[in-house]
Amino acid sequence: MGLRAHLARAATGRVHVLVVGLPGHRRIESAVDGIVRKRGWVVADSPADADVLAVCGSAGPQLAAAIDHVWAQLPGPRVRIRIDDHGQIDSALQRAAAELTDLDRHRADAHHRNDHS
């Protein structure tokens, strides 16, 4: 395993998650917050501190634009997940941790961000 891959795996040990609860999804937001802490991860206070953007619920067009704006503020490597019900929490967080180690995905994301800055 190369140095970059090793560092990527080490970074998933203490993931910082910005939890965004949409109207009507407060219980899911609270559950995600609790599970993030239970995993030993950190609930981020701002986009600049986050590795993962966890959106709890489905957004309409106006909220989707606001969430896209928050997403644009997360530094890379970054992962965005959506959680619509309690049964998705563990699998969504597990998927986020796995995606944080995907170096090709993050290179493509960085390239895309640089093209559209």
Short mmCIF file of N, CA and C in Angstrom, two decimals:
data_model
loop_
_atom_site.label_atom_id
_atom_site.label_comp_id
_atom_site.label_asym_id
_atom_site.label_seq_id
_atom_site.Cartn_x
_atom_site.Cartn_y
_atom_site.Cartn_z
N MET A 1 0.86 -1.17 0.00
CA MET A 1 0.00 0.00 0.00
C MET A 1 0.91 1.24 0.00
N GLY A 2 0.58 2.20 -0.86
CA GLY A 2 1.37 3.42 -0.97
C GLY A 2 1.09 4.37 0.18
N LEU A 3 1.94 5.38 0.29
CA LEU A 3 1.80 6.36 1.37
C LEU A 3 0.46 7.08 1.32
N ARG A 4 0.04 7.48 0.13
CA ARG A 4 -1.24 8.19 0.02
C ARG A 4 -2.41 7.32 0.47
N ALA A 5 -2.41 6.08 0.06
CA ALA A 5 -3.49 5.18 0.46
C ALA A 5 -3.48 4.96 1.97
N HIS A 6 -2.29 4.84 2.54
CA HIS A 6 -2.16 4.66 3.99
C HIS A 6 -2.70 5.89 4.73
N LEU A 7 -2.35 7.07 4.26
CA LEU A 7 -2.83 8.30 4.89
C LEU A 7 -4.34 8.45 4.74
N ALA A 8 -4.86 8.05 3.60
CA ALA A 8 -6.32 8.13 3.38
C ALA A 8 -7.04 7.22 4.36
N ARG A 9 -6.52 6.02 4.57
CA ARG A 9 -7.16 5.10 5.52
C ARG A 9 -7.05 5.63 6.94
N ALA A 10 -5.92 6.20 7.29
CA ALA A 10 -5.75 6.76 8.64
C ALA A 10 -6.72 7.91 8.89
N ALA A 11 -6.99 8.68 7.86
CA ALA A 11 -7.89 9.84 8.00
C ALA A 11 -9.32 9.43 8.32
N THR A 12 -9.71 8.22 7.96
CA THR A 12 -11.09 7.80 8.22
C THR A 12 -11.29 7.35 9.66
N GLY A 13 -10.25 7.36 10.46
CA GLY A 13 -10.39 7.00 11.86
C GLY A 13 -11.11 8.06 12.67
N ARG A 14 -11.03 9.28 12.27
CA ARG A 14 -11.66 10.39 13.00
C ARG A 14 -12.30 11.34 12.00
N VAL A 15 -13.34 10.87 11.37
CA VAL A 15 -14.05 11.62 10.34
C VAL A 15 -14.82 12.78 10.98
N HIS A 16 -14.83 13.93 10.31
CA HIS A 16 -15.61 15.10 10.75
C HIS A 16 -16.84 15.21 9.86
N VAL A 17 -18.01 15.16 10.48
CA VAL A 17 -19.28 15.12 9.75
C VAL A 17 -20.09 16.37 10.05
N LEU A 18 -20.46 17.09 9.01
CA LEU A 18 -21.37 18.23 9.14
C LEU A 18 -22.78 17.68 8.88
N VAL A 19 -23.60 17.69 9.91
CA VAL A 19 -24.95 17.13 9.83
C VAL A 19 -25.92 18.27 9.55
N VAL A 20 -26.65 18.15 8.45
CA VAL A 20 -27.64 19.16 8.07
C VAL A 20 -29.01 18.50 8.10
N GLY A 21 -29.86 18.98 9.02
CA GLY A 21 -31.20 18.45 9.13
C GLY A 21 -32.19 19.35 8.43
N LEU A 22 -32.93 18.79 7.51
CA LEU A 22 -33.93 19.56 6.79
C LEU A 22 -35.24 19.55 7.58
N PRO A 23 -36.13 20.51 7.32
CA PRO A 23 -37.39 20.57 8.05
C PRO A 23 -38.13 19.22 8.01
N GLY A 24 -38.61 18.81 9.20
CA GLY A 24 -39.33 17.56 9.31
C GLY A 24 -38.45 16.34 9.54
N HIS A 25 -37.15 16.53 9.63
CA HIS A 25 -36.21 15.42 9.79
C HIS A 25 -35.33 15.57 11.02
N ARG A 26 -35.84 16.24 12.05
CA ARG A 26 -35.05 16.50 13.26
C ARG A 26 -34.64 15.21 13.97
N ARG A 27 -35.54 14.22 13.99
CA ARG A 27 -35.20 12.96 14.67
C ARG A 27 -34.04 12.25 13.97
N ILE A 28 -34.05 12.26 12.66
CA ILE A 28 -32.95 11.64 11.91
C ILE A 28 -31.66 12.41 12.17
N GLU A 29 -31.75 13.73 12.14
CA GLU A 29 -30.57 14.56 12.41
C GLU A 29 -29.98 14.23 13.78
N SER A 30 -30.83 14.12 14.80
CA SER A 30 -30.35 13.79 16.15
C SER A 30 -29.73 12.40 16.19
N ALA A 31 -30.35 11.45 15.50
CA ALA A 31 -29.82 10.09 15.47
C ALA A 31 -28.46 10.04 14.78
N VAL A 32 -28.32 10.75 13.67
CA VAL A 32 -27.04 10.80 12.96
C VAL A 32 -25.98 11.41 13.86
N ASP A 33 -26.32 12.50 14.51
CA ASP A 33 -25.38 13.16 15.43
C ASP A 33 -24.90 12.17 16.50
N GLY A 34 -25.83 11.42 17.09
CA GLY A 34 -25.47 10.46 18.13
C GLY A 34 -24.60 9.33 17.61
N ILE A 35 -24.92 8.81 16.44
CA ILE A 35 -24.15 7.70 15.88
C ILE A 35 -22.76 8.16 15.45
N VAL A 36 -22.66 9.38 14.92
CA VAL A 36 -21.35 9.94 14.58
C VAL A 36 -20.47 9.97 15.82
N ARG A 37 -21.00 10.48 16.93
CA ARG A 37 -20.23 10.55 18.18
C ARG A 37 -19.91 9.16 18.73
N LYS A 38 -20.86 8.23 18.62
CA LYS A 38 -20.66 6.87 19.11
C LYS A 38 -19.52 6.18 18.36
N ARG A 39 -19.36 6.50 17.08
CA ARG A 39 -18.27 5.94 16.27
C ARG A 39 -16.91 6.56 16.63
N GLY A 40 -16.92 7.59 17.45
CA GLY A 40 -15.67 8.28 17.78
C GLY A 40 -15.31 9.33 16.75
N TRP A 41 -16.25 9.64 15.88
CA TRP A 41 -16.05 10.68 14.89
C TRP A 41 -16.42 12.02 15.51
N VAL A 42 -16.29 13.07 14.75
CA VAL A 42 -16.53 14.43 15.23
C VAL A 42 -17.69 15.05 14.47
N VAL A 43 -18.60 15.70 15.20
CA VAL A 43 -19.64 16.48 14.56
C VAL A 43 -19.04 17.85 14.26
N ALA A 44 -18.91 18.17 12.99
CA ALA A 44 -18.26 19.42 12.56
C ALA A 44 -19.16 20.61 12.85
N ASP A 45 -18.51 21.72 13.17
CA ASP A 45 -19.23 22.97 13.44
C ASP A 45 -19.41 23.82 12.20
N SER A 46 -18.63 23.55 11.17
CA SER A 46 -18.69 24.38 9.97
C SER A 46 -18.25 23.55 8.76
N PRO A 47 -18.56 24.01 7.56
CA PRO A 47 -18.11 23.29 6.36
C PRO A 47 -16.59 23.17 6.29
N ALA A 48 -15.88 24.17 6.75
CA ALA A 48 -14.41 24.15 6.68
C ALA A 48 -13.81 23.03 7.52
N ASP A 49 -14.56 22.54 8.51
CA ASP A 49 -14.07 21.50 9.42
C ASP A 49 -14.55 20.11 9.01
N ALA A 50 -15.31 20.00 7.93
CA ALA A 50 -15.98 18.74 7.61
C ALA A 50 -15.30 17.95 6.49
N ASP A 51 -15.38 16.63 6.64
CA ASP A 51 -14.99 15.69 5.60
C ASP A 51 -16.23 15.15 4.89
N VAL A 52 -17.32 15.08 5.66
CA VAL A 52 -18.58 14.50 5.17
C VAL A 52 -19.71 15.49 5.40
N LEU A 53 -20.53 15.67 4.38
CA LEU A 53 -21.77 16.44 4.51
C LEU A 53 -22.90 15.43 4.53
N ALA A 54 -23.55 15.30 5.70
CA ALA A 54 -24.66 14.36 5.86
C ALA A 54 -25.96 15.14 5.85
N VAL A 55 -26.71 15.02 4.77
CA VAL A 55 -27.97 15.74 4.61
C VAL A 55 -29.10 14.80 5.04
N CYS A 56 -29.84 15.22 6.06
CA CYS A 56 -30.93 14.42 6.60
C CYS A 56 -32.24 14.89 6.00
N GLY A 57 -32.76 14.11 5.05
CA GLY A 57 -34.00 14.44 4.38
C GLY A 57 -33.78 14.87 2.95
N SER A 58 -34.89 15.08 2.25
CA SER A 58 -34.86 15.52 0.85
C SER A 58 -35.17 17.00 0.78
N ALA A 59 -34.43 17.70 -0.04
CA ALA A 59 -34.58 19.15 -0.15
C ALA A 59 -35.33 19.53 -1.41
N GLY A 60 -36.15 20.58 -1.28
CA GLY A 60 -36.77 21.19 -2.45
C GLY A 60 -35.74 22.04 -3.17
N PRO A 61 -36.13 22.70 -4.25
CA PRO A 61 -35.17 23.45 -5.06
C PRO A 61 -34.41 24.55 -4.30
N GLN A 62 -35.10 25.30 -3.45
CA GLN A 62 -34.41 26.39 -2.74
C GLN A 62 -33.43 25.86 -1.70
N LEU A 63 -33.86 24.87 -0.93
CA LEU A 63 -32.94 24.29 0.05
C LEU A 63 -31.81 23.53 -0.63
N ALA A 64 -32.10 22.91 -1.75
CA ALA A 64 -31.05 22.19 -2.49
C ALA A 64 -29.95 23.15 -2.91
N ALA A 65 -30.32 24.35 -3.34
CA ALA A 65 -29.32 25.35 -3.72
C ALA A 65 -28.48 25.76 -2.51
N ALA A 66 -29.12 25.91 -1.36
CA ALA A 66 -28.39 26.27 -0.14
C ALA A 66 -27.43 25.15 0.27
N ILE A 67 -27.88 23.91 0.16
CA ILE A 67 -27.02 22.78 0.50
C ILE A 67 -25.87 22.67 -0.49
N ASP A 68 -26.12 22.92 -1.76
CA ASP A 68 -25.03 22.94 -2.74
C ASP A 68 -24.00 24.00 -2.39
N HIS A 69 -24.46 25.13 -1.88
CA HIS A 69 -23.54 26.21 -1.47
C HIS A 69 -22.68 25.75 -0.30
N VAL A 70 -23.29 25.07 0.66
CA VAL A 70 -22.53 24.52 1.80
C VAL A 70 -21.54 23.48 1.30
N TRP A 71 -21.98 22.60 0.41
CA TRP A 71 -21.12 21.56 -0.16
C TRP A 71 -19.89 22.17 -0.82
N ALA A 72 -20.07 23.26 -1.53
CA ALA A 72 -18.96 23.91 -2.21
C ALA A 72 -17.91 24.43 -1.23
N GLN A 73 -18.30 24.64 0.01
CA GLN A 73 -17.39 25.17 1.02
C GLN A 73 -16.57 24.08 1.72
N LEU A 74 -16.94 22.82 1.55
CA LEU A 74 -16.17 21.75 2.17
C LEU A 74 -14.86 21.56 1.42
N PRO A 75 -13.75 21.51 2.15
CA PRO A 75 -12.48 21.24 1.48
C PRO A 75 -12.39 19.76 1.12
N GLY A 76 -11.58 19.42 0.18
CA GLY A 76 -11.38 18.02 -0.16
C GLY A 76 -10.32 17.40 0.74
N PRO A 77 -10.32 16.12 0.88
CA PRO A 77 -11.30 15.18 0.36
C PRO A 77 -12.63 15.34 1.09
N ARG A 78 -13.70 15.11 0.36
CA ARG A 78 -15.03 15.32 0.92
C ARG A 78 -16.00 14.30 0.34
N VAL A 79 -17.04 14.02 1.10
CA VAL A 79 -18.06 13.07 0.69
C VAL A 79 -19.41 13.65 1.11
N ARG A 80 -20.39 13.47 0.25
CA ARG A 80 -21.75 13.94 0.53
C ARG A 80 -22.68 12.74 0.56
N ILE A 81 -23.48 12.64 1.63
CA ILE A 81 -24.45 11.56 1.74
C ILE A 81 -25.82 12.14 2.08
N ARG A 82 -26.86 11.39 1.71
CA ARG A 82 -28.22 11.78 2.06
C ARG A 82 -28.85 10.64 2.84
N ILE A 83 -29.49 10.99 3.93
CA ILE A 83 -30.13 10.00 4.79
C ILE A 83 -31.59 10.38 4.94
N ASP A 84 -32.47 9.49 4.48
CA ASP A 84 -33.91 9.76 4.53
C ASP A 84 -34.63 9.06 5.67
N ASP A 85 -34.04 8.01 6.23
CA ASP A 85 -34.68 7.35 7.37
C ASP A 85 -33.63 6.70 8.26
N HIS A 86 -34.06 6.32 9.45
CA HIS A 86 -33.13 5.77 10.45
C HIS A 86 -32.39 4.53 9.96
N GLY A 87 -33.05 3.72 9.15
CA GLY A 87 -32.44 2.49 8.66
C GLY A 87 -31.26 2.70 7.73
N GLN A 88 -31.09 3.91 7.23
CA GLN A 88 -29.99 4.21 6.31
C GLN A 88 -28.75 4.76 6.99
N ILE A 89 -28.85 5.12 8.25
CA ILE A 89 -27.77 5.86 8.91
C ILE A 89 -26.45 5.10 8.88
N ASP A 90 -26.44 3.88 9.43
CA ASP A 90 -25.18 3.13 9.51
C ASP A 90 -24.57 2.87 8.15
N SER A 91 -25.39 2.44 7.19
CA SER A 91 -24.83 2.13 5.87
C SER A 91 -24.33 3.40 5.18
N ALA A 92 -25.03 4.52 5.35
CA ALA A 92 -24.59 5.77 4.72
C ALA A 92 -23.27 6.25 5.32
N LEU A 93 -23.12 6.14 6.63
CA LEU A 93 -21.86 6.55 7.26
C LEU A 93 -20.73 5.61 6.89
N GLN A 94 -21.02 4.31 6.79
CA GLN A 94 -20.01 3.35 6.37
C GLN A 94 -19.57 3.64 4.94
N ARG A 95 -20.52 3.93 4.07
CA ARG A 95 -20.21 4.27 2.68
C ARG A 95 -19.35 5.54 2.61
N ALA A 96 -19.68 6.51 3.44
CA ALA A 96 -18.90 7.76 3.46
C ALA A 96 -17.46 7.48 3.86
N ALA A 97 -17.26 6.65 4.87
CA ALA A 97 -15.90 6.31 5.30
C ALA A 97 -15.14 5.62 4.18
N ALA A 98 -15.80 4.72 3.47
CA ALA A 98 -15.15 4.02 2.36
C ALA A 98 -14.81 4.99 1.23
N GLU A 99 -15.73 5.90 0.93
CA GLU A 99 -15.49 6.86 -0.15
C GLU A 99 -14.37 7.84 0.19
N LEU A 100 -14.15 8.08 1.47
CA LEU A 100 -13.04 8.97 1.85
C LEU A 100 -11.68 8.38 1.50
N THR A 101 -11.60 7.08 1.33
CA THR A 101 -10.33 6.44 0.98
C THR A 101 -10.14 6.29 -0.53
N ASP A 102 -11.12 6.69 -1.32
CA ASP A 102 -11.08 6.53 -2.77
C ASP A 102 -10.30 7.70 -3.40
N LEU A 103 -9.02 7.50 -3.59
CA LEU A 103 -8.15 8.58 -4.08
C LEU A 103 -8.53 9.05 -5.48
N ASP A 104 -8.91 8.14 -6.35
CA ASP A 104 -9.31 8.53 -7.71
C ASP A 104 -10.54 9.43 -7.68
N ARG A 105 -11.47 9.11 -6.81
CA ARG A 105 -12.68 9.93 -6.67
C ARG A 105 -12.33 11.35 -6.25
N HIS A 106 -11.39 11.48 -5.32
CA HIS A 106 -11.02 12.81 -4.82
C HIS A 106 -10.19 13.60 -5.82
N ARG A 107 -9.39 12.90 -6.61
CA ARG A 107 -8.67 13.59 -7.69
C ARG A 107 -9.65 14.16 -8.70
N ALA A 108 -10.65 13.36 -9.06
CA ALA A 108 -11.67 13.82 -10.02
C ALA A 108 -12.46 14.99 -9.44
N ASP A 109 -12.80 14.91 -8.16
CA ASP A 109 -13.53 15.99 -7.51
C ASP A 109 -12.70 17.28 -7.51
N ALA A 110 -11.42 17.16 -7.18
CA ALA A 110 -10.55 18.34 -7.17
C ALA A 110 -10.41 18.93 -8.57
N HIS A 111 -10.29 18.07 -9.57
CA HIS A 111 -10.19 18.54 -10.95
C HIS A 111 -11.46 19.26 -11.36
N HIS A 112 -12.60 18.70 -11.02
CA HIS A 112 -13.89 19.32 -11.35
C HIS A 112 -14.04 20.67 -10.64
N ARG A 113 -13.61 20.75 -9.40
CA ARG A 113 -13.71 22.01 -8.65
C ARG A 113 -12.81 23.08 -9.27
N ASN A 114 -11.63 22.68 -9.70
CA ASN A 114 -10.72 23.64 -10.31
C ASN A 114 -11.24 24.14 -11.66
N ASP A 115 -11.94 23.29 -12.38
CA ASP A 115 -12.50 23.68 -13.68
C ASP A 115 -13.66 24.65 -13.55
N HIS A 116 -14.35 24.63 -12.41
CA HIS A 116 -15.57 25.41 -12.24
C HIS A 116 -15.46 26.47 -11.15
N SER A 117 -14.26 26.79 -10.72
CA SER A 117 -14.09 27.78 -9.67
C SER A 117 -14.35 29.17 -10.18
#
